Coordinates of C-alpha atoms and ligand atoms in Angstrom, one line a residue:
M1 CA -21.7 9.3 -29.9
D2 CA -25.4 9.0 -29.3
S3 CA -25.3 5.8 -31.3
V4 CA -22.8 4.1 -29.0
K5 CA -24.1 2.3 -26.0
I6 CA -21.7 1.6 -23.1
G7 CA -22.4 -0.9 -20.4
I8 CA -20.5 -0.9 -17.0
I9 CA -20.5 -4.0 -14.8
G10 CA -19.7 -2.9 -11.3
G11 CA -21.2 0.5 -11.9
A12 CA -21.6 1.4 -8.2
G13 CA -18.0 0.9 -7.3
H14 CA -15.2 3.5 -7.4
I15 CA -13.9 2.8 -10.8
G16 CA -17.2 1.8 -12.3
L17 CA -19.1 4.9 -11.2
V18 CA -16.4 7.3 -12.3
H19 CA -16.3 5.6 -15.7
A20 CA -20.1 5.5 -16.0
A21 CA -20.4 9.2 -15.1
C22 CA -17.5 10.3 -17.4
F23 CA -18.7 8.3 -20.4
A24 CA -22.2 9.6 -20.0
A25 CA -20.7 13.2 -19.8
L26 CA -18.9 12.4 -23.1
G27 CA -22.3 11.9 -24.7
Y28 CA -22.5 8.1 -24.7
H29 CA -25.7 6.4 -23.7
T30 CA -24.4 4.6 -20.6
V31 CA -25.9 1.8 -18.5
A32 CA -24.3 1.1 -15.2
H33 CA -25.1 -2.3 -13.8
D34 CA -24.4 -3.4 -10.2
L35 CA -25.8 -6.1 -7.9
K36 CA -26.1 -3.6 -5.0
S37 CA -29.7 -2.5 -5.6
A38 CA -29.9 -0.4 -2.5
T39 CA -26.7 1.5 -3.4
L40 CA -28.1 2.1 -6.9
K41 CA -31.3 3.5 -5.5
N42 CA -29.3 5.9 -3.4
I43 CA -27.1 6.9 -6.4
A44 CA -30.3 7.6 -8.5
K45 CA -31.4 9.9 -5.7
G46 CA -28.0 11.7 -5.9
K47 CA -26.5 10.1 -2.8
L48 CA -23.2 8.5 -3.8
P49 CA -21.6 5.7 -1.8
F50 CA -18.3 7.5 -1.5
H51 CA -16.8 10.9 -1.9
E52 CA -15.0 11.8 -5.1
P53 CA -14.5 15.4 -6.2
G54 CA -16.7 16.4 -9.1
L55 CA -18.4 13.1 -9.4
S56 CA -21.8 13.8 -7.9
E57 CA -22.3 16.8 -10.3
L58 CA -21.5 14.6 -13.3
V59 CA -23.8 11.8 -12.1
N60 CA -26.6 14.2 -11.4
S61 CA -26.5 16.0 -14.7
S62 CA -26.3 12.7 -16.7
L63 CA -29.2 11.3 -14.7
E64 CA -31.2 14.4 -15.6
N65 CA -30.5 14.3 -19.3
G66 CA -31.2 10.6 -19.4
R67 CA -27.7 9.5 -20.7
L68 CA -27.0 7.5 -17.6
L69 CA -29.1 4.6 -16.3
F70 CA -28.5 2.5 -13.2
T71 CA -29.8 -1.0 -13.1
D72 CA -29.4 -4.3 -11.2
Q73 CA -30.8 -6.1 -14.3
M74 CA -28.0 -7.5 -16.6
N75 CA -30.5 -7.7 -19.4
H76 CA -30.2 -4.0 -19.9
L77 CA -26.7 -4.5 -21.3
K78 CA -27.9 -6.9 -24.0
D79 CA -27.5 -4.4 -26.8
A80 CA -24.4 -2.6 -25.6
D81 CA -21.6 -1.9 -28.1
V82 CA -18.9 -1.8 -25.4
V83 CA -19.1 -3.3 -21.9
Y84 CA -16.6 -2.4 -19.2
I85 CA -15.8 -4.8 -16.4
C86 CA -15.1 -2.7 -13.2
V87 CA -15.7 -5.3 -10.5
G88 CA -13.5 -5.9 -7.5
T89 CA -10.6 -8.3 -7.5
P90 CA -10.0 -8.7 -3.7
P91 CA -7.1 -10.5 -2.3
L92 CA -7.3 -14.2 -1.4
P93 CA -5.7 -15.4 1.9
D94 CA -2.5 -16.2 -0.1
D95 CA -2.4 -12.7 -1.7
R96 CA -3.5 -13.9 -5.1
A97 CA -6.2 -11.7 -6.6
D98 CA -9.6 -13.3 -6.6
I99 CA -10.9 -12.9 -10.2
S100 CA -14.1 -14.7 -9.6
Q101 CA -16.2 -11.5 -9.9
V102 CA -14.6 -10.9 -13.3
E103 CA -15.3 -14.4 -14.4
H104 CA -18.9 -14.1 -13.3
A105 CA -19.3 -10.8 -15.1
V106 CA -18.1 -12.5 -18.4
E107 CA -20.5 -15.4 -17.9
D108 CA -23.4 -13.1 -17.1
L109 CA -22.8 -11.0 -20.1
A110 CA -22.3 -14.0 -22.4
R111 CA -25.7 -15.2 -21.4
I112 CA -27.6 -12.1 -22.4
I113 CA -25.6 -10.3 -25.1
Q114 CA -27.5 -10.2 -28.4
K115 CA -24.8 -8.8 -30.7
E116 CA -21.1 -8.4 -31.1
V117 CA -19.6 -6.6 -28.2
V118 CA -16.2 -5.2 -27.2
L119 CA -15.6 -6.4 -23.6
V120 CA -13.2 -4.2 -21.8
Q121 CA -11.4 -5.5 -18.7
K122 CA -10.8 -2.6 -16.4
S123 CA -10.4 -4.4 -13.0
T124 CA -6.8 -5.0 -12.0
V125 CA -6.1 -8.7 -12.7
P126 CA -3.1 -11.0 -12.7
V127 CA -1.2 -11.4 -15.9
G128 CA -2.7 -14.1 -18.0
T129 CA -6.3 -13.4 -17.0
A130 CA -7.4 -12.0 -20.4
R131 CA -5.9 -15.0 -22.2
K132 CA -7.7 -17.4 -19.7
I133 CA -11.0 -15.6 -20.4
F134 CA -10.4 -15.7 -24.1
T135 CA -9.7 -19.5 -24.0
H136 CA -12.9 -19.9 -22.1
L137 CA -14.8 -17.8 -24.6
S138 CA -13.3 -19.8 -27.5
Q139 CA -14.3 -23.1 -25.9
E140 CA -17.9 -21.7 -25.7
A141 CA -17.7 -20.5 -29.3
L142 CA -18.1 -16.9 -28.1
A143 CA -14.7 -15.5 -29.0
E144 CA -16.1 -14.1 -32.3
K145 CA -18.9 -12.4 -30.6
I146 CA -17.2 -11.1 -27.5
H147 CA -14.0 -9.2 -28.3
L148 CA -11.9 -9.0 -25.2
V149 CA -9.7 -5.9 -24.5
S150 CA -7.5 -5.2 -21.5
N151 CA -7.6 -1.6 -20.6
P152 CA -6.2 -1.0 -17.0
E153 CA -7.3 2.0 -15.0
F154 CA -4.9 4.5 -13.5
L155 CA -7.4 6.6 -11.6
A156 CA -6.2 7.7 -8.1
E157 CA -8.8 8.3 -5.4
G158 CA -9.5 12.0 -4.7
S159 CA -8.6 12.9 -8.3
A160 CA -10.3 10.1 -10.2
V161 CA -12.6 12.4 -12.3
E162 CA -9.6 14.6 -13.2
D163 CA -7.5 11.6 -14.0
F164 CA -10.2 10.3 -16.4
W165 CA -10.3 13.6 -18.3
H166 CA -6.5 14.1 -18.3
P167 CA -4.8 10.7 -18.3
D168 CA -1.0 10.5 -18.7
R169 CA -1.6 7.6 -21.1
I170 CA -4.1 5.0 -22.2
V171 CA -3.1 1.4 -22.2
I172 CA -5.0 -1.0 -24.4
G173 CA -4.2 -4.7 -24.7
S174 CA -6.0 -6.6 -27.4
K175 CA -5.7 -9.5 -29.8
H176 CA -6.5 -7.4 -32.8
L177 CA -5.6 -3.8 -33.4
E178 CA -9.1 -3.0 -34.6
E179 CA -10.5 -3.6 -31.1
A180 CA -7.8 -1.4 -29.5
D181 CA -8.7 1.3 -32.0
K182 CA -12.4 1.1 -31.0
V183 CA -11.6 1.5 -27.3
A184 CA -9.1 4.3 -27.9
F185 CA -11.8 6.2 -30.0
L186 CA -14.2 6.1 -27.1
Y187 CA -11.9 8.2 -24.9
N188 CA -11.1 10.4 -27.8
P189 CA -8.0 11.8 -26.0
P190 CA -6.3 14.6 -28.0
G191 CA -2.6 14.4 -27.4
V192 CA -2.7 11.6 -24.9
P193 CA -0.3 8.7 -25.7
V194 CA -2.1 5.4 -26.4
V195 CA -0.1 2.2 -25.8
K196 CA -1.6 -0.5 -27.9
T197 CA -0.1 -3.8 -26.9
S198 CA -0.9 -7.4 -25.9
W199 CA -3.2 -8.5 -23.1
E200 CA -0.3 -9.7 -21.0
N201 CA 1.6 -6.4 -21.4
A202 CA -1.4 -4.3 -20.5
E203 CA -2.0 -6.4 -17.4
L204 CA 1.7 -6.1 -16.4
I205 CA 1.9 -2.3 -17.1
K206 CA -0.8 -1.8 -14.5
H207 CA 1.0 -3.9 -11.9
A208 CA 4.4 -2.5 -12.7
S209 CA 3.1 1.0 -12.4
N210 CA 1.5 0.6 -9.0
A211 CA 4.6 -1.4 -7.8
L212 CA 6.9 1.4 -8.9
L213 CA 4.9 4.0 -7.1
A214 CA 5.1 1.9 -4.0
T215 CA 8.8 1.3 -4.5
R216 CA 9.4 5.1 -4.6
I217 CA 7.6 5.6 -1.4
S218 CA 9.5 2.8 0.5
Y219 CA 12.7 4.0 -1.0
I220 CA 12.3 7.5 0.3
N221 CA 11.1 6.2 3.6
E222 CA 14.3 4.1 3.9
I223 CA 16.4 7.2 3.2
A224 CA 14.3 9.1 5.8
R225 CA 15.4 6.6 8.5
L226 CA 19.1 7.5 7.8
C227 CA 18.1 11.2 7.8
E228 CA 16.9 10.9 11.3
K229 CA 20.2 9.5 12.4
V230 CA 22.3 12.2 10.8
G231 CA 20.1 15.3 11.3
G232 CA 19.0 15.5 7.7
D233 CA 15.6 16.8 6.3
I234 CA 14.0 14.3 3.9
R235 CA 11.8 17.0 2.4
S236 CA 14.9 18.8 1.2
I237 CA 16.4 15.6 -0.1
S238 CA 13.2 14.6 -2.0
R239 CA 13.2 18.0 -3.6
G240 CA 16.9 17.8 -4.5
V241 CA 16.5 14.3 -5.9
G242 CA 13.2 14.9 -7.6
L243 CA 14.4 17.9 -9.5
D244 CA 16.5 15.6 -11.7
N245 CA 14.3 15.3 -14.8
R246 CA 15.2 11.6 -15.1
I247 CA 13.8 11.0 -11.6
G248 CA 10.9 13.5 -11.2
P249 CA 9.3 14.8 -8.0
H250 CA 6.3 12.4 -7.6
F251 CA 5.8 9.8 -4.9
L252 CA 8.9 10.9 -3.0
E253 CA 7.0 12.1 0.1
A254 CA 8.3 10.3 3.2
G255 CA 5.7 9.4 5.9
V256 CA 3.8 6.7 7.6
G257 CA 3.8 4.7 4.3
F258 CA 1.4 3.9 1.5
S259 CA -2.0 2.4 2.2
G260 CA -5.5 2.2 0.7
P261 CA -7.2 -0.4 -1.4
C262 CA -4.7 -0.6 -4.3
L263 CA -1.0 -0.2 -3.8
E264 CA -0.5 -2.9 -1.2
K265 CA -3.0 -5.3 -2.6
D266 CA -1.6 -5.0 -6.1
L267 CA 2.0 -5.4 -4.8
R268 CA 1.0 -8.5 -2.9
S269 CA -0.7 -9.9 -6.0
L270 CA 2.4 -9.1 -8.1
L271 CA 4.6 -10.9 -5.6
S272 CA 2.3 -13.9 -5.7
Q273 CA 2.5 -13.9 -9.6
F274 CA 6.3 -14.3 -9.2
Y275 CA 6.0 -17.0 -6.6
Q276 CA 3.5 -18.9 -8.7
R277 CA 6.1 -19.1 -11.5
G278 CA 8.9 -20.2 -9.1
E279 CA 10.5 -16.8 -9.1
E280 CA 11.5 -14.6 -6.1
A281 CA 11.1 -10.8 -6.1
P282 CA 13.4 -9.5 -3.4
L283 CA 13.1 -5.8 -4.3
L284 CA 9.3 -5.9 -4.2
K285 CA 9.4 -8.0 -1.0
S286 CA 11.5 -5.3 0.7
V287 CA 9.1 -2.6 -0.5
L288 CA 6.3 -4.3 1.3
F289 CA 8.4 -5.0 4.4
I290 CA 9.6 -1.3 4.7
N291 CA 6.0 -0.2 4.3
Q292 CA 4.8 -2.5 7.1
Q293 CA 7.6 -1.2 9.4
Q294 CA 6.8 2.4 8.7
R295 CA 3.6 2.4 10.7
Y296 CA 5.2 0.8 13.7
L297 CA 8.1 3.3 13.7
L298 CA 5.5 6.0 14.3
V299 CA 4.1 4.0 17.3
K300 CA 7.6 3.5 18.6
K301 CA 8.2 7.3 18.5
L302 CA 5.0 7.8 20.6
E303 CA 6.2 5.1 23.1
K304 CA 9.6 6.7 23.3
H305 CA 8.2 10.1 24.3
L306 CA 5.5 8.8 26.6
G307 CA 7.4 6.1 28.2
G308 CA 5.0 3.4 27.0
L309 CA 1.4 3.7 26.0
E310 CA -0.5 2.1 28.9
G311 CA -3.2 4.5 30.1
K312 CA -2.0 7.3 27.7
R313 CA -4.5 9.2 25.7
V314 CA -3.6 9.6 22.0
G315 CA -5.4 11.9 19.6
V316 CA -5.2 10.5 16.0
L317 CA -5.6 13.1 13.3
G318 CA -6.6 11.6 10.0
L319 CA -8.2 8.3 9.2
S320 CA -8.6 8.1 5.5
F321 CA -5.7 6.5 3.5
K322 CA -5.0 9.8 1.9
P323 CA -6.5 13.3 1.8
G324 CA -9.4 14.1 -0.5
T325 CA -11.3 10.8 0.2
D326 CA -13.3 9.3 3.0
D327 CA -12.0 5.8 2.1
L328 CA -10.8 3.8 5.0
R329 CA -10.3 0.6 3.1
D330 CA -6.9 -0.8 4.1
S331 CA -5.9 2.6 5.5
H332 CA -2.7 2.6 7.6
S333 CA -4.7 4.4 10.3
L334 CA -6.5 1.2 11.2
P335 CA -3.5 -0.9 12.1
V336 CA -1.9 2.1 13.9
I337 CA -5.1 2.5 16.0
E338 CA -5.2 -1.3 16.6
T339 CA -1.6 -1.2 17.8
L340 CA -2.2 1.8 20.1
L341 CA -5.2 0.1 21.7
S342 CA -3.4 -3.2 22.1
R343 CA -0.6 -1.4 24.0
G344 CA -3.1 0.1 26.4
A345 CA -3.7 3.6 24.9
E346 CA -7.0 5.4 24.9
V347 CA -7.6 6.8 21.4
T348 CA -9.7 9.7 20.2
A349 CA -9.8 10.2 16.5
H350 CA -10.6 13.0 14.0
D351 CA -10.9 13.1 10.3
P352 CA -12.5 16.0 8.5
M353 CA -14.3 13.8 5.9
V354 CA -14.8 10.5 7.6
V355 CA -16.6 12.1 10.5
H356 CA -19.3 13.4 8.2
S357 CA -19.6 10.3 6.0
S358 CA -21.3 6.9 6.2
R359 CA -17.8 5.4 6.8
A360 CA -18.0 6.8 10.4
E361 CA -20.6 4.1 11.2
W362 CA -18.3 1.4 10.0
F363 CA -15.4 2.9 11.9
N364 CA -17.4 3.0 15.1
I365 CA -18.3 -0.7 14.7
L366 CA -14.7 -1.6 14.1
F367 CA -13.4 0.5 17.0
P368 CA -16.2 0.8 19.6
S369 CA -13.8 2.1 22.2
V370 CA -12.4 4.9 20.0
K371 CA -14.2 8.3 20.3
L372 CA -14.6 9.9 16.8
V373 CA -14.7 13.6 17.4
H374 CA -15.8 16.5 15.2
S375 CA -12.8 18.8 15.8
V376 CA -9.0 18.7 16.2
Q377 CA -9.5 20.7 19.4
L378 CA -11.6 17.8 20.9
A379 CA -9.0 15.3 19.8
A380 CA -6.2 17.3 21.5
E381 CA -8.0 18.2 24.7
G382 CA -6.5 16.2 27.6
S383 CA -4.4 14.1 25.3
D384 CA -0.9 12.9 26.0
A385 CA 0.1 13.0 22.4
L386 CA -1.2 13.7 18.9
A387 CA -0.4 11.4 15.9
I388 CA -0.9 12.9 12.5
L389 CA -1.7 10.2 10.0
T390 CA -3.3 11.8 6.9
A391 CA -2.0 14.9 5.1
W392 CA -5.3 16.8 5.2
P393 CA -4.7 20.4 4.0
E394 CA -6.6 21.8 7.0
Y395 CA -4.1 20.1 9.4
R396 CA -1.3 22.1 7.8
E397 CA -3.1 25.3 9.0
L398 CA -3.3 24.2 12.6
D399 CA -1.8 26.4 15.2
L400 CA 0.0 23.6 17.1
L401 CA 1.5 26.0 19.7
K402 CA -2.0 27.0 20.7
L403 CA -3.3 23.4 20.5
K404 CA -0.5 22.3 22.8
E405 CA -2.1 24.3 25.6
S406 CA -5.1 21.9 25.8
M407 CA -2.8 18.8 25.8
V408 CA -1.5 17.1 28.9
N409 CA 1.8 16.4 27.2
P410 CA 3.0 18.4 24.2
V411 CA 4.0 15.3 22.1
I412 CA 3.2 15.4 18.4
V413 CA 4.3 12.7 16.1
D414 CA 3.7 13.7 12.5
G415 CA 3.4 10.8 10.0
R416 CA 3.0 13.3 7.1
N417 CA 5.7 15.9 7.7
L418 CA 3.3 18.8 7.7
F419 CA 5.3 21.1 9.9
Y420 CA 8.7 22.6 10.6
P421 CA 10.3 21.0 13.6
K422 CA 12.5 23.9 14.6
I423 CA 9.7 26.3 15.3
L424 CA 7.6 23.7 17.1
R425 CA 10.5 22.4 19.2
G426 CA 11.4 26.0 20.0
G427 CA 7.9 26.5 21.3
G428 CA 8.2 23.5 23.7
I429 CA 6.5 20.8 21.6
K430 CA 8.1 17.4 21.4
Y431 CA 7.6 17.2 17.7
E432 CA 8.8 14.3 15.5
G433 CA 8.2 13.8 11.8
V434 CA 9.6 11.1 9.5
G435 CA 13.1 11.8 8.4
I436 CA 13.1 15.4 9.6
Ligands
LIG501 C1 -3.1 4.3 -6.9 C2 -2.4 4.8 -8.1 O1 -1.8 6.0 -7.8 C3 -3.4 4.9 -9.3 O2 -2.7 5.3 -10.4 C4 -4.1 3.6 -9.5 O3 -5.0 3.7 -10.6 C5 -4.8 3.2 -8.3 O4 -3.8 3.1 -7.2 C6 -5.5 1.9 -8.5 O5 -4.8 0.9 -8.7 O6 -6.7 1.8 -8.6 P1 -4.6 5.4 -5.0 O7 -4.4 4.2 -4.2 O8 -5.9 6.0 -5.1 O9 -4.0 5.3 -6.5 O10 -3.7 6.5 -4.2 P2 -2.2 7.1 -4.3 O11 -2.3 8.5 -4.7 O12 -1.4 6.2 -5.2 O13 -1.7 7.0 -2.8 C7 -1.5 5.7 -2.2 C8 -0.8 5.9 -0.9 O14 0.5 6.3 -1.0 C9 -1.5 6.8 0.1 O15 -1.6 6.3 1.4 C10 -0.6 8.0 0.1 O16 -0.7 8.8 1.2 C11 0.8 7.4 -0.1 N1 1.8 8.2 -0.6 C12 1.7 8.8 -1.8 C13 3.0 8.5 0.2 O17 3.1 8.0 1.3 N2 4.0 9.2 -0.4 C14 3.9 9.8 -1.6 O18 4.8 10.5 -2.0 C15 2.7 9.5 -2.4

């Protein structure tokens, strides 16, 4: 392993940094390149740009033993055996994924590489991207030197390091089997299924996976709406449905909907891939529509209990798009807060991780009128309602009956179904969840 050198382009990002740290921990000499020099300096001092369980320990130990190097000089990748592209593919205004960073990465590498290299495309890209890059490399007479492989990532934030060590599967799209074998060998995953396939299939597997996860969430949220009308409990229904082995229990938690930097962006990109080919995708369109509605249903519940939001004080519990991360990118909490403010509410917000992270600064700039507080108690004090938006484990432990004493109105709208309505309603709280 010592003889294999791995390069990571986009090494300071979520996917790049996790891969860099894990490959270094596997014993490979790993060089993580990124253009963000200031971020790299911080990482080298042990200060990571985001929270990811287990990551900082891995980065620090690999920095100490010299297996991991951070650089803003592409030249340091010139003798790499395998280079991973882990750059962003942000959405364009028409929802297509912007692959310009991927294209630049290929060009930058092509300029400096001094030997044959396997170039692994990790970033989530529209189907056809690998073939487009290959055509470009062929035109530049580089296709024999740069061997392109599509190897989508399936890391979820908050468990990314764990997901790297224990993947459900590894998907590798390549032109030649030999290249796929080389990449599979790097992970060395005993007992993990490896799907060796074409570039196009690999690119589509990634999109189809994220879109199916999103579909399950919108599906259960749709059933949750009927539950509310008939006095059902969606949690019991999810359990009953998910115990069918053909269905399985995952991604059947009803709530305020999916958010974060991946599921919605990838779903929109997939839709645009249909449209570009003159195709409609009514199912996926509905998945997105239901998810958009889900946030506003929560605001509607607050309005119903408070008789409008003008002048009302709402304590928002949870800002990150899911527990275990301080990531606010495309979090559902942002449009919810925006809507509350636009309807005249005064908002106080709490999040156990964001409040202590650098993301707090960003949040304060985005919402200067929102007070970010250090405890749930402070968010509840003098509030007309609480809105739970993220399923942080510590919120489950809250004594809402006690908390209610500091509120003006005992209204709690729970977008994550963390509590049992009967007990709370019996205790005088106007409690509403999603489908319960
Ligand atoms: C997602 C996929 O799960 C990863 O496999 C994929 O690699 C990643 O996107 C990516 O494309 O990079 P992630 O966005 O980190 O990972 O988070 P998820 O765990 O998928 O959660 C997404 C959203 O769905 C969160 O807002 C979460 O609260 C919500 N969710 C999840 C529900 O509302 N209900 C559920 O049952 C599960």
